[in-house]
PDB file of C-alpha atoms in Angstrom:
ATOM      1  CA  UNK A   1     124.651 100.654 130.128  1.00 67.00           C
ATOM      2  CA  UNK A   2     123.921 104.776 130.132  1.00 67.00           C
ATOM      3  CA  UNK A   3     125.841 106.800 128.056  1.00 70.00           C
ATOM      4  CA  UNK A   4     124.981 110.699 128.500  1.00 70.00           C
ATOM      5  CA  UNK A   5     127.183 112.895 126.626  1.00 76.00           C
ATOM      6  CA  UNK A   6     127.912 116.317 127.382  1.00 75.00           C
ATOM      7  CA  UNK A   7     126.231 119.402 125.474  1.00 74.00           C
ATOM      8  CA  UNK A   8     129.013 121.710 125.428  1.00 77.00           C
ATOM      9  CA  UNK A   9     133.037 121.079 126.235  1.00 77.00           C
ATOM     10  CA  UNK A  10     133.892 121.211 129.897  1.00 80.00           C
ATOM     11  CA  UNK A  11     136.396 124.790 130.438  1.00 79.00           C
ATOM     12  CA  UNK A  12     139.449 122.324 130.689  1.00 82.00           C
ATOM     13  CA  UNK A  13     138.759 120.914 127.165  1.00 82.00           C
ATOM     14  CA  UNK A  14     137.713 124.514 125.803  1.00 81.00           C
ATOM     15  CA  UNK A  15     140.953 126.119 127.058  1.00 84.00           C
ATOM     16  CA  UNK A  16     142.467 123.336 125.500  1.00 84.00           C
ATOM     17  CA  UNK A  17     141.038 123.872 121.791  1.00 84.00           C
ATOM     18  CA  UNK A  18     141.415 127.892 122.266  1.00 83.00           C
ATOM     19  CA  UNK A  19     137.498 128.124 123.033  1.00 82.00           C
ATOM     20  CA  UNK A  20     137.199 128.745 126.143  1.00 78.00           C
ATOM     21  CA  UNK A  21     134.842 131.746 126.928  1.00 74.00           C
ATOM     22  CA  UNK A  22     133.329 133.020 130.184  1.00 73.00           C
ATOM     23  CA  UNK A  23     130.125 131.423 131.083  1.00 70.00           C
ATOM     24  CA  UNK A  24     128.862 135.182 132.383  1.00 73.00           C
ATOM     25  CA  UNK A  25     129.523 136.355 129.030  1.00 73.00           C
ATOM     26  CA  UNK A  26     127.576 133.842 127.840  1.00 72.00           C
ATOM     27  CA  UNK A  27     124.403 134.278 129.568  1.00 75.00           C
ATOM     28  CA  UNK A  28     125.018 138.132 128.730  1.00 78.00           C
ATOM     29  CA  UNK A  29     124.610 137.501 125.250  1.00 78.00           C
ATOM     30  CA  UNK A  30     121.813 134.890 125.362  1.00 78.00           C
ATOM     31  CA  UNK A  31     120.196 137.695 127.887  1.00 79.00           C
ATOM     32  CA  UNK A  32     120.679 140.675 125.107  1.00 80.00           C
ATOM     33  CA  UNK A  33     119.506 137.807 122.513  1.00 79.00           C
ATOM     34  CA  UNK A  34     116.309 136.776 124.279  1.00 80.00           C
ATOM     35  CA  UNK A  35     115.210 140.688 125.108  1.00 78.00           C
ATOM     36  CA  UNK A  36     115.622 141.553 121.081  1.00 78.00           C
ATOM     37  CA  UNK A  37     113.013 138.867 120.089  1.00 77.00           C
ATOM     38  CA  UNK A  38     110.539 139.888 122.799  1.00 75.00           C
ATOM     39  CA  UNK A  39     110.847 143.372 120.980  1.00 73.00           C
ATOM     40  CA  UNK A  40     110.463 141.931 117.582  1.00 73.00           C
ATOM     41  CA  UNK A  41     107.614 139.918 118.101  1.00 71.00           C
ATOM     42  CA  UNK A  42     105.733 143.016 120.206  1.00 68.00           C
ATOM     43  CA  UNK A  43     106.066 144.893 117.280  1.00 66.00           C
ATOM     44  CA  UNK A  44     104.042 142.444 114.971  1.00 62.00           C
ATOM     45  CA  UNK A  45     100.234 143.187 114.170  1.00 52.00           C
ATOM     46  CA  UNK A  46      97.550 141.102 115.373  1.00 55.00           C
ATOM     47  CA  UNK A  47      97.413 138.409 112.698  1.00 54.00           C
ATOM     48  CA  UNK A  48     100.644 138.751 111.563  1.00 53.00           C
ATOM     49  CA  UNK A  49     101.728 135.771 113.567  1.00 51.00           C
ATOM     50  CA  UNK A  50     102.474 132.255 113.463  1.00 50.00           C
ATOM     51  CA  UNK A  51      99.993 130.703 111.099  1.00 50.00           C
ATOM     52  CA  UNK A  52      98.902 128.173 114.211  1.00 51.00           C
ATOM     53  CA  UNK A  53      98.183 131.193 116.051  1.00 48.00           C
ATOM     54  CA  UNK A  54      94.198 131.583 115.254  1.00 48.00           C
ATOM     55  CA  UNK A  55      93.939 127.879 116.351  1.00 48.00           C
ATOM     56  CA  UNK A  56      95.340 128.426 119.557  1.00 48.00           C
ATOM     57  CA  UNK A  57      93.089 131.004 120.466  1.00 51.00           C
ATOM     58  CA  UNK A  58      90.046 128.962 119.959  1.00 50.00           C
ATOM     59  CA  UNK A  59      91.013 125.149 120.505  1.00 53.00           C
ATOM     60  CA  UNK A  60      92.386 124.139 124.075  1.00 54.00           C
ATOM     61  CA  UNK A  61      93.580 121.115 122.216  1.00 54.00           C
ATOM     62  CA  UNK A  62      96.289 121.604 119.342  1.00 56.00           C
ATOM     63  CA  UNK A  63      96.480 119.352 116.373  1.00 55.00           C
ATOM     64  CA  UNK A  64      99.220 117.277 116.093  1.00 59.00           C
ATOM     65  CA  UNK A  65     101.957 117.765 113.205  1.00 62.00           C
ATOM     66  CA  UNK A  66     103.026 114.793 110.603  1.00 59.00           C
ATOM     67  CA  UNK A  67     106.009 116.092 109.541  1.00 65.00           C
ATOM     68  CA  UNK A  68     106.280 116.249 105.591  1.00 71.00           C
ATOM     69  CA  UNK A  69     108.146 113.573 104.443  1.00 72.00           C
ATOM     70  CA  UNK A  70     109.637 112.571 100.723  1.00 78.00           C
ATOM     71  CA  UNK A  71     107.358 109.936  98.660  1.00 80.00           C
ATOM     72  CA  UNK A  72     108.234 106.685  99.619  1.00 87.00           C
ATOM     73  CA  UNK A  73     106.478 103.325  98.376  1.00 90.00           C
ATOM     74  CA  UNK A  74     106.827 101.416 102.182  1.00 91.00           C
ATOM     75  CA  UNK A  75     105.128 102.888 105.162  1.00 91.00           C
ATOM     76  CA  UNK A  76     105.829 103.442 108.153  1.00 90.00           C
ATOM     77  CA  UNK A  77     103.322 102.607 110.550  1.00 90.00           C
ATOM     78  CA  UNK A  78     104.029 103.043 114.567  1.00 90.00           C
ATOM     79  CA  UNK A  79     102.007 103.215 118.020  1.00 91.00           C
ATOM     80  CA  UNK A  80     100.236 100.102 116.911  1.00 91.00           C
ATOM     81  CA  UNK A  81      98.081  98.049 119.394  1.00 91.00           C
ATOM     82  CA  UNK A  82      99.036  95.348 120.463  1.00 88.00           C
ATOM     83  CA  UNK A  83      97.020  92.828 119.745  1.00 90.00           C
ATOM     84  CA  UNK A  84      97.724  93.703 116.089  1.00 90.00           C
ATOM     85  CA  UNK A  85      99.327  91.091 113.739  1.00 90.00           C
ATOM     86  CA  UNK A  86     100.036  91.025 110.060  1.00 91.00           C
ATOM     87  CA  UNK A  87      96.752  89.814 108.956  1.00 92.00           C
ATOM     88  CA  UNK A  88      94.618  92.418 110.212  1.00 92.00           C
ATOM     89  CA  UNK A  89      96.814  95.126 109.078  1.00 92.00           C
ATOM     90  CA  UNK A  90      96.852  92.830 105.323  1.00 92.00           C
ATOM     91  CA  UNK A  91      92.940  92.962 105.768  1.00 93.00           C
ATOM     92  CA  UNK A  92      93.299  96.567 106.042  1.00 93.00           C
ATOM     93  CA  UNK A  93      95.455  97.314 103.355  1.00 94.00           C
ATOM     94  CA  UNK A  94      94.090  95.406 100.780  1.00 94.00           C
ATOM     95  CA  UNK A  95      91.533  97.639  99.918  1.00 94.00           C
ATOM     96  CA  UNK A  96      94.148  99.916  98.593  1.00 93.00           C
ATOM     97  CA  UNK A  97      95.592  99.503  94.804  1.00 93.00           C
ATOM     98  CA  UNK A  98      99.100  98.537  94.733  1.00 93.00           C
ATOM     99  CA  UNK A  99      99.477  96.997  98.490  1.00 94.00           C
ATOM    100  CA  UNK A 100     101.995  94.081  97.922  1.00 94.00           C
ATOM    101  CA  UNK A 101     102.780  93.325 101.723  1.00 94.00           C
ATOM    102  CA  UNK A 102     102.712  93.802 105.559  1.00 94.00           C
ATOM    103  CA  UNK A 103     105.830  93.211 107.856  1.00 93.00           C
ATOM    104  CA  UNK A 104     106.234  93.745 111.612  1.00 91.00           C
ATOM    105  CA  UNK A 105     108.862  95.095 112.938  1.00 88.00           C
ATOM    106  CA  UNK A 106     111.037  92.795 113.767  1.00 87.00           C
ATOM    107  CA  UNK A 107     111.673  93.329 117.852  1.00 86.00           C
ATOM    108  CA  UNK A 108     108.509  95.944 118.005  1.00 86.00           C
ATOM    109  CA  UNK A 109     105.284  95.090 118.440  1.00 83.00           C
ATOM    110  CA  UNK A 110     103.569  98.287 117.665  1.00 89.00           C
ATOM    111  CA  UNK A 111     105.951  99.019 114.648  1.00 91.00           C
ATOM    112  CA  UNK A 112     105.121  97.506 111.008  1.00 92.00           C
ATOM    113  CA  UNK A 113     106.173  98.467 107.249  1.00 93.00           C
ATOM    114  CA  UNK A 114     103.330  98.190 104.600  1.00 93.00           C
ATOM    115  CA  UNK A 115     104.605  98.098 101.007  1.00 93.00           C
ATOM    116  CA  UNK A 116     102.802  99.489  97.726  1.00 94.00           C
ATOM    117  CA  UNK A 117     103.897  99.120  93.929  1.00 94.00           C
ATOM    118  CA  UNK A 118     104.690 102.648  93.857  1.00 91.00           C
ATOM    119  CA  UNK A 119     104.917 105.787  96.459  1.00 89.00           C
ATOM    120  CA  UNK A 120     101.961 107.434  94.997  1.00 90.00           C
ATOM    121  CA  UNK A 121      99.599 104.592  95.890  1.00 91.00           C
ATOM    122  CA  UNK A 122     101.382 104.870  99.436  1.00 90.00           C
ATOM    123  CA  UNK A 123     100.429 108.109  99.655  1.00 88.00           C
ATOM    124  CA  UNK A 124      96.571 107.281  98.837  1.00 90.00           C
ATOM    125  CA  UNK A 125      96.347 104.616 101.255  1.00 91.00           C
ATOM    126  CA  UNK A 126      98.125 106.703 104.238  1.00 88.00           C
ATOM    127  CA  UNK A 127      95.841 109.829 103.590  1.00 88.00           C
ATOM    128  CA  UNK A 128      92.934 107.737 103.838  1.00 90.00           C
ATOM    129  CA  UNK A 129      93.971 106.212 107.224  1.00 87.00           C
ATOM    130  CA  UNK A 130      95.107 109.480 108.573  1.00 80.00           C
TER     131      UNK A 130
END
């Protein structure tokens, strides 16, 4: 089964709900929108940019983001071989302080939680891998 839901209401629904606005008025203001941040970011001085913007100039290849993400005492660990199992990723682990267990995913085979006493050991051991 495919479900694909619509981004915006259909004119029928937005007359409907008193929303309804022309679609040419639309792309007039998205137009007017666009041409205002091309001015703004013209304007700017040479390393006033984004703060990625001195590694784009030299590397070809970009770094990927981790997003920053609350303490937590379980990772999360995804994109895992497969040919991994919970007793390599145990063997792994175990050289951390704190590690109490491994589980897999249940359903995933490249998806596992590791556990630690406490999120600050958690965040040891997944800086260490990174």
């Amino acid at each position: 089964m495919q479900i694909q839901y619509a981004k915006t209401d259909s004119d029928i629904i937005s007359k409907m709900h008193g929303t309804f606005a022309d679609k040419e008025k639309k792309k007039e203001k998205k137009k007017a929108k666009t041409v205002e941040q091309a001015a703004t970011t013209a304007n700017k001085k040479p390393g006033q940019g984004t703060p990625n913007s001195a590694n784009t100039q030299g590397n070809s290849t970009p770094n990927p983001q981790v997003p920053d993400y609350p303490p937590n005492y379980i990772l999360f660990l995804n994109n895992l071989p497969e040919e991994t199992n919970e007793m390599m990723l145990s063997m792994l682990f175990n050289q951390f302080p704190g590690f109490k267990e491994v589980r897999l995913a249940p359903g995933r085979h490249d998806s596992a939680f590791v556990e630690f006493e406490n999120d600050g050991q958690a965040g040891a051991a997944g800086d260490a891998l990174q």
